[in-house]
Backbone as CSV, one residue per row, in Angstrom:
resi,resn,N_x,N_y,N_z,CA_x,CA_y,CA_z,C_x,C_y,C_z
1,MET,-19.764,92.832,17.600,-19.990,93.007,16.175,-18.997,94.004,15.580
2,GLN,-18.683,95.044,16.347,-17.723,96.053,15.876,-16.351,95.420,15.632
3,LEU,-15.942,94.512,16.524,-14.653,93.852,16.365,-14.640,92.975,15.116
4,LEU,-15.728,92.274,14.864,-15.811,91.430,13.672,-15.821,92.263,12.400
5,SER,-16.505,93.411,12.438,-16.542,94.292,11.268,-15.150,94.823,10.958
6,THR,-14.411,95.175,12.013,-13.033,95.651,11.822,-12.155,94.546,11.234
7,ALA,-12.319,93.337,11.766,-11.555,92.193,11.256,-11.899,91.921,9.801
8,ASN,-13.184,92.077,9.456,-13.640,91.844,8.092,-12.938,92.786,7.113
9,VAL,-12.846,94.060,7.492,-12.180,95.056,6.642,-10.695,94.717,6.483
10,HIS,-10.058,94.342,7.580,-8.628,94.014,7.545,-8.363,92.796,6.658
11,LEU,-9.213,91.767,6.768,-9.033,90.555,5.972,-9.215,90.828,4.481
12,LYS,-10.120,91.733,4.165,-10.288,92.133,2.765,-9.035,92.818,2.246
13,GLU,-8.461,93.671,3.077,-7.268,94.433,2.671,-6.086,93.518,2.396
14,ILE,-5.927,92.464,3.193,-4.756,91.596,3.013,-5.056,90.414,2.081
15,GLY,-6.309,90.322,1.624,-6.663,89.288,0.664,-6.781,87.883,1.226
16,ASP,-7.075,87.770,2.513,-7.222,86.463,3.150,-8.665,85.982,2.950
17,GLN,-8.909,85.257,1.865,-10.266,84.855,1.514,-10.870,83.864,2.515
18,ARG,-10.083,82.880,2.921,-10.606,81.912,3.885,-10.927,82.587,5.221
19,GLY,-10.023,83.455,5.680,-10.272,84.192,6.917,-11.495,85.083,6.787
20,LEU,-11.664,85.687,5.609,-12.817,86.553,5.364,-14.115,85.753,5.428
21,ALA,-14.109,84.557,4.834,-15.300,83.713,4.852,-15.647,83.294,6.284
22,ARG,-14.623,82.916,7.052,-14.867,82.506,8.442,-15.396,83.667,9.267
23,CYS,-14.881,84.855,8.986,-15.358,86.050,9.693,-16.823,86.306,9.358
24,SER,-17.185,86.114,8.082,-18.583,86.296,7.667,-19.493,85.294,8.361
25,VAL,-19.001,84.059,8.525,-19.778,83.047,9.243,-19.993,83.473,10.696
26,SER,-18.935,83.959,11.340,-19.042,84.408,12.737,-20.016,85.571,12.861
27,MET,-19.954,86.513,11.911,-20.889,87.635,11.920,-22.315,87.144,11.721
28,GLY,-22.482,86.166,10.832,-23.814,85.613,10.594,-24.378,84.942,11.832
29,MET,-23.533,84.186,12.533,-23.990,83.509,13.749,-24.394,84.507,14.825
30,LEU,-23.601,85.570,14.968,-23.915,86.593,15.962,-25.209,87.322,15.608
31,LEU,-25.359,87.677,14.335,-26.575,88.358,13.890,-27.803,87.474,14.099
32,HIS,-27.633,86.178,13.866,-28.741,85.241,14.088,-29.146,85.240,15.564
33,LEU,-28.146,85.231,16.461,-28.437,85.250,17.897,-29.119,86.546,18.321
34,LEU,-28.836,87.632,17.575,-29.439,88.937,17.876,-30.773,89.133,17.150
35,ASP,-31.292,88.045,16.546,-32.567,88.064,15.820,-32.539,88.913,14.554
36,CYS,-31.345,89.157,14.020,-31.212,89.909,12.755,-31.052,88.877,11.626
37,TYR,-32.133,88.203,11.309,-32.046,87.020,10.464,-31.730,87.338,9.002
38,GLU,-32.291,88.416,8.479,-32.006,88.779,7.089,-30.522,89.112,6.913
39,GLU,-29.979,89.882,7.873,-28.562,90.245,7.811,-27.685,89.007,7.972
40,ALA,-28.116,88.093,8.854,-27.370,86.847,9.048,-27.351,86.034,7.757
41,LEU,-28.500,85.955,7.107,-28.601,85.211,5.856,-27.637,85.764,4.804
42,HIS,-27.541,87.080,4.743,-26.630,87.726,3.791,-25.174,87.336,4.072
43,GLN,-24.808,87.301,5.342,-23.436,86.931,5.709,-23.138,85.476,5.345
44,PHE,-24.082,84.591,5.591,-23.887,83.184,5.252,-23.764,82.987,3.736
45,GLU,-24.545,83.752,2.989,-24.477,83.666,1.529,-23.111,84.133,1.020
46,GLN,-22.602,85.219,1.605,-21.277,85.711,1.225,-20.196,84.680,1.534
47,ALA,-20.279,84.095,2.722,-19.285,83.093,3.124,-19.341,81.883,2.199
48,LYS,-20.542,81.431,1.868,-20.676,80.257,0.991,-20.043,80.515,-0.374
49,ALA,-20.255,81.709,-0.908,-19.686,82.038,-2.213,-18.159,81.935,-2.185
50,ILE,-17.556,82.376,-1.089,-16.087,82.308,-0.972,-15.631,80.860,-0.822
51,PHE,-16.323,80.100,0.035,-15.944,78.694,0.224,-16.109,77.896,-1.074
52,ASP,-17.148,78.238,-1.855,-17.326,77.585,-3.157,-16.125,77.859,-4.060
53,ALA,-15.666,79.112,-4.060,-14.516,79.493,-4.897,-13.242,78.784,-4.439
54,LEU,-13.181,78.458,-3.143,-12.005,77.770,-2.587,-12.143,76.250,-2.652
55,ASP,-13.262,75.763,-3.220,-13.539,74.317,-3.291,-13.576,73.667,-1.910
56,ASP,-14.036,74.417,-0.923,-14.167,73.892,0.442,-15.624,73.440,0.625
57,GLU,-15.901,72.192,0.240,-17.271,71.688,0.228,-17.880,71.600,1.628
58,ASP,-17.083,71.168,2.591,-17.602,71.001,3.948,-18.036,72.339,4.544
59,SER,-17.177,73.358,4.429,-17.516,74.678,4.976,-18.697,75.299,4.236
60,ALA,-18.746,75.111,2.914,-19.871,75.635,2.133,-21.177,74.975,2.577
61,ALA,-21.116,73.662,2.855,-22.309,72.945,3.309,-22.782,73.462,4.660
62,HIS,-21.831,73.786,5.552,-22.198,74.360,6.849,-22.938,75.683,6.654
63,CYS,-22.480,76.466,5.691,-23.145,77.744,5.397,-24.572,77.515,4.904
64,ILE,-24.744,76.509,4.060,-26.089,76.192,3.556,-27.010,75.813,4.710
65,GLN,-26.486,75.005,5.646,-27.278,74.617,6.813,-27.665,75.850,7.640
66,SER,-26.726,76.766,7.829,-27.011,77.987,8.585,-28.027,78.859,7.859
67,MET,-27.953,78.878,6.526,-28.947,79.603,5.741,-30.334,78.998,5.954
68,GLY,-30.380,77.659,6.041,-31.649,76.994,6.328,-32.194,77.388,7.691
69,ASP,-31.304,77.490,8.688,-31.729,77.914,10.031,-32.375,79.300,9.987
70,SER,-31.750,80.224,9.241,-32.280,81.589,9.152,-33.619,81.611,8.417
71,GLN,-33.713,80.836,7.330,-34.975,80.767,6.587,-36.083,80.179,7.474
72,TYR,-35.706,79.205,8.298,-36.661,78.549,9.202,-37.308,79.569,10.138
73,VAL,-36.479,80.356,10.837,-37.027,81.300,11.811,-37.748,82.462,11.132
74,LEU,-37.489,82.665,9.851,-38.220,83.679,9.086,-39.524,83.105,8.514
75,HIS,-39.832,81.855,8.877,-41.046,81.154,8.440,-41.101,80.945,6.926
76,ARG,-39.935,80.882,6.304,-39.862,80.556,4.878,-39.582,79.058,4.782
77,TYR,-40.601,78.285,5.057,-40.411,76.854,5.257,-39.986,76.116,3.988
78,THR,-40.517,76.521,2.842,-40.136,75.855,1.599,-38.651,76.060,1.316
79,GLU,-38.186,77.309,1.467,-36.769,77.615,1.242,-35.892,76.894,2.262
80,ALA,-36.341,76.877,3.526,-35.565,76.207,4.580,-35.452,74.712,4.296
81,GLU,-36.556,74.108,3.874,-36.537,72.670,3.561,-35.538,72.376,2.444
82,GLU,-35.538,73.221,1.421,-34.600,73.035,0.305,-33.150,73.147,0.781
83,LYS,-32.891,74.109,1.667,-31.519,74.304,2.165,-31.064,73.124,3.017
84,PHE,-31.952,72.620,3.882,-31.575,71.485,4.726,-31.292,70.244,3.882
85,GLU,-32.114,70.026,2.854,-31.892,68.876,1.966,-30.568,69.039,1.205
86,GLU,-30.326,70.255,0.714,-29.083,70.530,-0.013,-27.873,70.356,0.903
87,ALA,-27.971,70.878,2.117,-26.856,70.768,3.065,-26.604,69.311,3.429
88,LYS,-27.668,68.545,3.640,-27.518,67.127,3.993,-26.746,66.385,2.895
89,SER,-27.142,66.602,1.659,-26.474,65.918,0.543,-25.006,66.327,0.452
90,ALA,-24.752,67.636,0.603,-23.376,68.138,0.509,-22.510,67.603,1.648
91,LEU,-23.070,67.557,2.856,-22.319,67.070,4.011,-22.026,65.582,3.900
92,GLU,-22.992,64.826,3.393,-22.751,63.395,3.176,-21.650,63.200,2.141
93,GLY,-21.675,64.037,1.087,-20.639,63.961,0.064,-19.264,64.296,0.612
94,ALA,-19.230,65.186,1.600,-17.957,65.575,2.219,-17.555,64.635,3.356
95,GLY,-18.396,63.621,3.618,-18.072,62.642,4.656,-18.408,63.077,6.070
96,ASN,-19.167,64.167,6.215,-19.531,64.665,7.534,-20.928,64.146,7.896
97,HIS,-20.995,62.902,8.330,-22.293,62.252,8.538,-23.023,62.784,9.768
98,ARG,-22.278,63.230,10.765,-22.927,63.776,11.963,-23.697,65.044,11.624
99,ARG,-23.056,65.970,10.903,-23.753,67.209,10.534,-24.899,66.928,9.565
100,ALA,-24.703,65.930,8.705,-25.783,65.554,7.780,-27.004,65.076,8.568
101,ALA,-26.763,64.291,9.628,-27.859,63.810,10.465,-28.512,64.969,11.223
102,GLN,-27.716,65.956,11.627,-28.280,67.133,12.296,-29.203,67.896,11.349
103,CYS,-28.812,67.973,10.075,-29.690,68.603,9.073,-31.003,67.838,8.974
104,MET,-30.903,66.504,8.994,-32.101,65.673,8.916,-32.993,65.906,10.130
105,ARG,-32.383,66.064,11.312,-33.168,66.338,12.518,-33.870,67.697,12.408
106,GLU,-33.152,68.702,11.912,-33.750,70.026,11.733,-34.888,69.972,10.716
107,LEU,-34.687,69.188,9.670,-35.737,69.029,8.667,-36.966,68.371,9.280
108,GLY,-36.734,67.391,10.160,-37.848,66.757,10.854,-38.639,67.751,11.690
109,SER,-37.937,68.641,12.381,-38.609,69.670,13.190,-39.394,70.629,12.309
110,LEU,-38.831,70.936,11.153,-39.511,71.826,10.201,-40.798,71.189,9.683
111,LEU,-40.735,69.911,9.347,-41.917,69.208,8.858,-42.978,69.108,9.952
112,LEU,-42.531,68.940,11.197,-43.459,68.911,12.332,-44.213,70.233,12.433
113,MET,-43.506,71.344,12.245,-44.135,72.669,12.290,-45.240,72.807,11.249
114,GLN,-45.121,72.070,10.159,-46.103,72.140,9.078,-47.152,71.032,9.176
115,SER,-47.144,70.332,10.315,-48.100,69.238,10.567,-47.944,68.082,9.592
116,ARG,-46.745,67.916,9.076,-46.455,66.789,8.173,-45.812,65.678,9.014
117,TYR,-46.653,65.050,9.836,-46.153,64.210,10.915,-45.444,62.940,10.430
118,ASP,-45.997,62.276,9.429,-45.366,61.047,8.940,-43.976,61.331,8.374
119,GLU,-43.875,62.411,7.595,-42.579,62.781,7.020,-41.596,63.187,8.110
120,ALA,-42.103,63.916,9.095,-41.242,64.351,10.206,-40.692,63.149,10.949
121,MET,-41.550,62.163,11.240,-41.118,60.974,11.965,-40.072,60.200,11.166
122,GLU,-40.278,60.119,9.861,-39.323,59.402,9.000,-37.937,60.045,9.068
123,ARG,-37.881,61.386,8.965,-36.594,62.091,9.003,-35.931,61.961,10.365
124,LEU,-36.725,62.098,11.417,-36.170,62.035,12.770,-35.635,60.649,13.100
125,GLU,-36.355,59.625,12.685,-35.885,58.262,12.946,-34.622,57.959,12.153
126,GLU,-34.546,58.497,10.931,-33.330,58.321,10.128,-32.134,58.985,10.815
127,ALA,-32.351,60.201,11.326,-31.282,60.906,12.030,-30.886,60.155,13.297
128,GLN,-31.885,59.655,14.026,-31.611,58.953,15.278,-30.788,57.690,15.031
129,THR,-31.071,56.992,13.934,-30.307,55.790,13.583,-28.832,56.138,13.357
130,THR,-28.596,57.261,12.664,-27.216,57.693,12.419,-26.509,58.031,13.722
131,PHE,-27.189,58.762,14.603,-26.576,59.125,15.889,-26.291,57.882,16.735
132,ASP,-27.190,56.894,16.656,-26.959,55.635,17.378,-25.677,54.967,16.904
133,LYS,-25.510,54.896,15.598,-24.331,54.249,15.013,-23.046,54.959,15.419
134,MET,-23.137,56.299,15.568,-21.953,57.089,15.899,-21.707,57.174,17.401
135,GLY,-22.668,56.680,18.190,-22.534,56.791,19.640,-22.691,58.214,20.144
136,ASP,-23.438,59.035,19.397,-23.642,60.438,19.750,-24.884,60.544,20.638
137,ARG,-24.680,60.511,21.938,-25.799,60.458,22.882,-26.575,61.773,22.950
138,LEU,-25.864,62.901,22.854,-26.540,64.195,22.959,-27.497,64.405,21.796
139,ASP,-27.006,64.233,20.580,-27.876,64.432,19.416,-28.996,63.400,19.374
140,ARG,-28.699,62.179,19.837,-29.748,61.162,19.876,-30.853,61.574,20.844
141,ALA,-30.465,62.131,21.999,-31.457,62.576,22.983,-32.314,63.708,22.421
142,MET,-31.683,64.615,21.693,-32.439,65.716,21.085,-33.417,65.185,20.038
143,CYS,-32.999,64.129,19.332,-33.894,63.480,18.373,-35.086,62.850,19.093
144,ALA,-34.791,62.164,20.198,-35.855,61.515,20.968,-36.870,62.553,21.444
145,ARG,-36.384,63.717,21.841,-37.277,64.792,22.286,-38.170,65.261,21.136
146,SER,-37.593,65.389,19.941,-38.383,65.805,18.779,-39.384,64.726,18.372
147,VAL,-38.969,63.446,18.471,-39.881,62.345,18.178,-41.070,62.399,19.134
148,SER,-40.803,62.742,20.402,-41.893,62.840,21.384,-42.889,63.923,20.978
149,ASP,-42.402,64.998,20.360,-43.302,66.055,19.894,-44.250,65.529,18.818
150,VAL,-43.697,64.737,17.901,-44.532,64.156,16.845,-45.579,63.229,17.459
151,LEU,-45.150,62.380,18.387,-46.066,61.455,19.047,-47.153,62.209,19.812
152,PHE,-46.763,63.303,20.469,-47.720,64.117,21.217,-48.768,64.714,20.273
153,MET,-48.309,65.264,19.154,-49.227,65.919,18.220,-50.155,64.926,17.527
154,THR,-49.786,63.663,17.514,-50.644,62.649,16.899,-51.437,61.866,17.950
155,GLY,-51.439,62.390,19.175,-52.281,61.807,20.223,-51.745,60.555,20.869
156,ARG,-50.479,60.241,20.628,-49.873,59.018,21.197,-49.114,59.418,22.468
157,TYR,-49.881,59.779,23.503,-49.312,60.420,24.687,-48.398,59.498,25.498
158,ASP,-48.783,58.242,25.630,-47.958,57.307,26.409,-46.580,57.144,25.758
159,GLU,-46.571,56.982,24.443,-45.299,56.825,23.731,-44.474,58.104,23.812
160,ALA,-45.164,59.256,23.742,-44.465,60.544,23.843,-43.797,60.687,25.194
161,ALA,-44.502,60.274,26.257,-43.946,60.365,27.610,-42.714,59.473,27.754
162,ILE,-42.764,58.270,27.177,-41.620,57.346,27.249,-40.403,57.962,26.569
163,LYS,-40.618,58.573,25.399,-39.511,59.204,24.675,-38.932,60.373,25.458
164,LEU,-39.803,61.131,26.127,-39.334,62.273,26.913,-38.497,61.818,28.109
165,VAL,-38.957,60.775,28.775,-38.191,60.244,29.909,-36.826,59.755,29.433
166,GLU,-36.818,59.091,28.287,-35.560,58.606,27.697,-34.613,59.774,27.420
167,ALA,-35.157,60.824,26.792,-34.332,61.992,26.460,-33.856,62.698,27.723
168,GLN,-34.755,62.888,28.701,-34.396,63.597,29.927,-33.316,62.854,30.702
169,THR,-33.417,61.549,30.762,-32.413,60.746,31.474,-31.030,60.939,30.871
170,THR,-30.960,60.875,29.541,-29.670,61.057,28.862,-29.132,62.463,29.072
171,LEU,-29.985,63.465,28.928,-29.545,64.849,29.082,-29.080,65.132,30.505
172,ASP,-29.751,64.529,31.484,-29.301,64.652,32.879,-27.900,64.068,33.041
173,GLU,-27.687,62.883,32.470,-26.388,62.228,32.568,-25.286,63.029,31.897
174,LEU,-25.645,63.757,30.821,-24.665,64.550,30.084,-24.497,65.959,30.652
175,GLY,-25.302,66.292,31.669,-25.190,67.606,32.304,-25.843,68.735,31.531
176,ASP,-26.757,68.394,30.603,-27.458,69.417,29.826,-28.729,69.812,30.581
177,GLU,-28.584,70.744,31.514,-29.705,71.102,32.381,-30.816,71.812,31.615
178,ARG,-30.425,72.634,30.652,-31.445,73.352,29.870,-32.319,72.369,29.086
179,GLY,-31.681,71.410,28.405,-32.436,70.423,27.648,-33.293,69.552,28.538
180,SER,-32.748,69.172,29.687,-33.486,68.340,30.632,-34.702,69.083,31.171
181,THR,-34.546,70.403,31.412,-35.658,71.214,31.898,-36.793,71.250,30.885
182,THR,-36.434,71.397,29.616,-37.452,71.404,28.559,-38.231,70.090,28.556
183,CYS,-37.516,68.986,28.721,-38.174,67.676,28.777,-39.124,67.606,29.973
184,ALA,-38.685,68.106,31.121,-39.517,68.074,32.333,-40.798,68.884,32.134
185,GLN,-40.680,70.047,31.478,-41.856,70.876,31.217,-42.847,70.153,30.309
186,ARG,-42.336,69.552,29.257,-43.214,68.868,28.301,-43.855,67.628,28.912
187,LEU,-43.085,66.931,29.736,-43.637,65.755,30.402,-44.766,66.162,31.344
188,GLY,-44.593,67.293,32.023,-45.654,67.806,32.893,-46.922,68.103,32.115
189,GLU,-46.769,68.664,30.895,-47.934,68.966,30.051,-48.673,67.683,29.665
190,ILE,-47.913,66.653,29.305,-48.535,65.384,28.924,-49.281,64.770,30.105
191,LEU,-48.654,64.809,31.277,-49.287,64.232,32.467,-50.575,64.967,32.817
192,ARG,-50.574,66.296,32.672,-51.799,67.060,32.940,-52.909,66.676,31.957
193,MET,-52.533,66.546,30.685,-53.528,66.232,29.660,-54.122,64.842,29.836
194,THR,-53.354,63.945,30.418,-53.832,62.570,30.584,-54.399,62.318,31.980
195,GLY,-54.526,63.386,32.782,-55.198,63.269,34.062,-54.329,62.928,35.245
196,TYR,-53.027,62.890,35.057,-52.110,62.579,36.174,-51.649,63.893,36.814
197,PHE,-52.544,64.491,37.605,-52.304,65.846,38.088,-51.172,65.950,39.102
198,GLU,-51.094,65.023,40.043,-50.030,65.095,41.044,-48.643,64.934,40.413
199,PRO,-48.436,63.900,39.581,-47.138,63.817,38.898,-46.860,65.046,38.027
200,ALA,-47.922,65.603,37.435,-47.752,66.787,36.595,-47.251,67.965,37.414
201,MET,-47.832,68.157,38.613,-47.389,69.252,39.472,-45.942,69.060,39.901
202,ALA,-45.564,67.816,40.174,-44.177,67.537,40.562,-43.229,67.879,39.421
203,GLN,-43.619,67.530,38.197,-42.799,67.857,37.034,-42.705,69.363,36.840
204,SER,-43.805,70.074,37.058,-43.803,71.532,36.902,-42.885,72.195,37.926
205,ARG,-42.939,71.693,39.178,-42.073,72.262,40.207,-40.598,72.007,39.882
206,GLU,-40.319,70.806,39.378,-38.944,70.478,39.007,-38.462,71.384,37.865
207,ALA,-39.333,71.584,36.877,-38.968,72.425,35.732,-38.725,73.863,36.173
208,LYS,-39.572,74.375,37.082,-39.398,75.744,37.557,-38.073,75.896,38.304
209,ALA,-37.752,74.918,39.154,-36.492,74.985,39.904,-35.299,75.008,38.958
210,ARG,-35.371,74.187,37.916,-34.288,74.162,36.935,-34.195,75.506,36.208
211,PHE,-35.363,76.057,35.840,-35.393,77.343,35.128,-34.795,78.451,35.985
212,ASP,-35.141,78.464,37.275,-34.617,79.490,38.177,-33.094,79.423,38.268
213,ARG,-32.555,78.197,38.358,-31.100,78.042,38.417,-30.463,78.530,37.123
214,ARG,-31.092,78.210,36.009,-30.561,78.617,34.708,-30.571,80.137,34.561
215,ARG,-31.671,80.789,35.003,-31.777,82.234,34.870,-30.710,82.941,35.702
216,GLU,-30.450,82.418,36.892,-29.428,83.026,37.743,-28.046,82.878,37.107
217,GLU,-27.785,81.726,36.476,-26.509,81.538,35.775,-26.357,82.559,34.650
218,VAL,-27.435,82.777,33.899,-27.401,83.752,32.798,-27.139,85.151,33.331
219,ARG,-27.819,85.500,34.443,-27.648,86.833,35.022,-26.193,87.058,35.451
220,VAL,-25.597,86.060,36.098,-24.200,86.171,36.548,-23.263,86.319,35.349
221,GLN,-23.493,85.528,34.306,-22.643,85.593,33.114,-22.766,86.948,32.423
222,LEU,-23.967,87.494,32.371,-24.157,88.804,31.746,-23.449,89.901,32.535
223,CYS,-23.566,89.854,33.844,-22.874,90.843,34.682,-21.357,90.752,34.484
224,HIS,-20.860,89.533,34.399,-19.424,89.330,34.161,-19.022,89.895,32.807
225,SER,-19.838,89.659,31.792,-19.538,90.155,30.443,-19.544,91.675,30.401
226,ILE,-20.521,92.282,31.075,-20.596,93.746,31.107,-19.334,94.321,31.734
227,SER,-18.891,93.728,32.857,-17.674,94.181,33.535,-16.460,94.035,32.620
228,LEU,-16.371,92.904,31.927,-15.232,92.642,31.042,-15.213,93.619,29.865
229,PHE,-16.363,93.821,29.225,-16.426,94.734,28.086,-16.143,96.174,28.507
230,ASN,-16.527,96.526,29.739,-16.200,97.859,30.257,-14.693,98.028,30.397
231,GLU,-14.047,96.983,30.898,-12.600,97.038,31.115,-11.825,97.195,29.815
232,ILE,-12.286,96.495,28.741,-11.545,96.559,27.479,-12.064,97.642,26.549
233,GLY,-13.082,98.384,27.017,-13.558,99.536,26.262,-14.337,99.198,25.013
234,VAL,-15.349,98.333,25.135,-16.211,97.999,23.993,-17.653,98.366,24.367
235,PRO,-18.030,99.648,24.191,-19.336,100.126,24.647,-20.532,99.478,23.953
236,VAL,-20.376,99.082,22.693,-21.495,98.473,21.976,-21.919,97.177,22.666
237,GLN,-20.930,96.336,23.005,-21.238,95.078,23.684,-21.762,95.306,25.098
238,VAL,-21.286,96.371,25.754,-21.806,96.704,27.089,-23.301,96.990,26.995
239,ARG,-23.681,97.792,25.985,-25.100,98.136,25.816,-25.943,96.897,25.484
240,GLU,-25.407,96.034,24.612,-26.153,94.841,24.222,-26.370,93.915,25.413
241,CYS,-25.311,93.672,26.192,-25.429,92.800,27.365,-26.341,93.416,28.417
242,SER,-26.266,94.729,28.587,-27.117,95.414,29.570,-28.588,95.300,29.169
243,ALA,-28.856,95.401,27.864,-30.239,95.293,27.385,-30.790,93.894,27.651
244,ILE,-29.971,92.877,27.405,-30.400,91.489,27.647,-30.621,91.254,29.135
245,LEU,-29.706,91.794,29.970,-29.848,91.654,31.424,-31.142,92.310,31.899
246,GLY,-31.442,93.486,31.350,-32.682,94.167,31.706,-33.901,93.338,31.357
247,GLU,-33.846,92.663,30.206,-34.962,91.819,29.778,-35.142,90.632,30.726
248,VAL,-34.024,90.032,31.153,-34.079,88.910,32.102,-34.730,89.360,33.406
249,GLU,-34.314,90.529,33.895,-34.845,91.019,35.167,-36.301,91.455,35.038
250,ARG,-36.664,92.044,33.881,-38.064,92.442,33.671,-38.973,91.215,33.617
251,THR,-38.474,90.132,33.043,-39.262,88.894,32.982,-39.584,88.392,34.380
252,ALA,-38.584,88.441,35.272,-38.799,87.995,36.657,-39.814,88.889,37.362
253,VAL,-39.713,90.206,37.163,-40.652,91.148,37.781,-42.055,90.923,37.244
254,GLY,-42.144,90.700,35.936,-43.451,90.477,35.307,-44.133,89.239,35.846
255,ARG,-43.371,88.179,36.057,-43.948,86.956,36.621,-44.479,87.202,38.027
256,ARG,-43.716,87.968,38.825,-44.167,88.256,40.198,-45.444,89.103,40.196
257,SER,-45.523,90.067,39.259,-46.696,90.953,39.217,-47.963,90.187,38.846
258,LEU,-47.804,89.052,38.159,-48.944,88.221,37.791,-49.251,87.159,38.845
259,GLY,-48.478,87.219,39.938,-48.681,86.236,40.990,-48.007,84.918,40.742
260,ILE,-47.067,84.910,39.741,-46.322,83.691,39.419,-44.967,83.796,40.087
261,PRO,-44.538,82.807,40.818,-43.209,82.875,41.442,-42.148,83.100,40.385
262,ALA,-41.238,84.063,40.612,-40.183,84.365,39.643,-39.111,83.325,39.668
């Protein structure tokens, strides 16, 4: 964050408006990842204002979508819905149909959170149709996973399981282990609820194994980042990475203390 703040000041001094807007977007994304959603929203708003002045419709639309993401996690669902709809229209106008469909998928997830199941299904199916036409297998799989959530919440467990298997198969083929693990966990929940206990346990064991591999990858990457930031002398990032690493390790210890395999 310190490096981005320094870059932001320099870009202001030399009058590079486009560079300044991109820097604000990067700061907003980082702040969002650090759970600083209000600050992230402010950065996205600043970037959008600059892109608007530059008549860069596509970049401005991306900012609107990011603003919707921040509003979503702040539980401001009405504002988030408005931003996703606005971003979708702007992206379609700019010819960016893939991002427009992603906005529609996010809107579907938002409607699901509000128990507006019919509307959620309509948005998700619309997004899935677009991804099908574009041959975008990853986004289509993510849509299928969200559709399964709607089916699950409306008691259509068999259909939800079929959608999850479809999504998990694609994500496995694409090497998205994190997404595939999520599908395995949800499929295990459905199997337990419908009385298929043995298959459910198998799914749970598979999901745990995937989670363990993922956690070890994160731990290794964090240790590498800490070493790198130490070498280049960026103490703020060292502290941030160390704090995250501590949280990962505390989670494993906490699971063991409860008798849950870490």
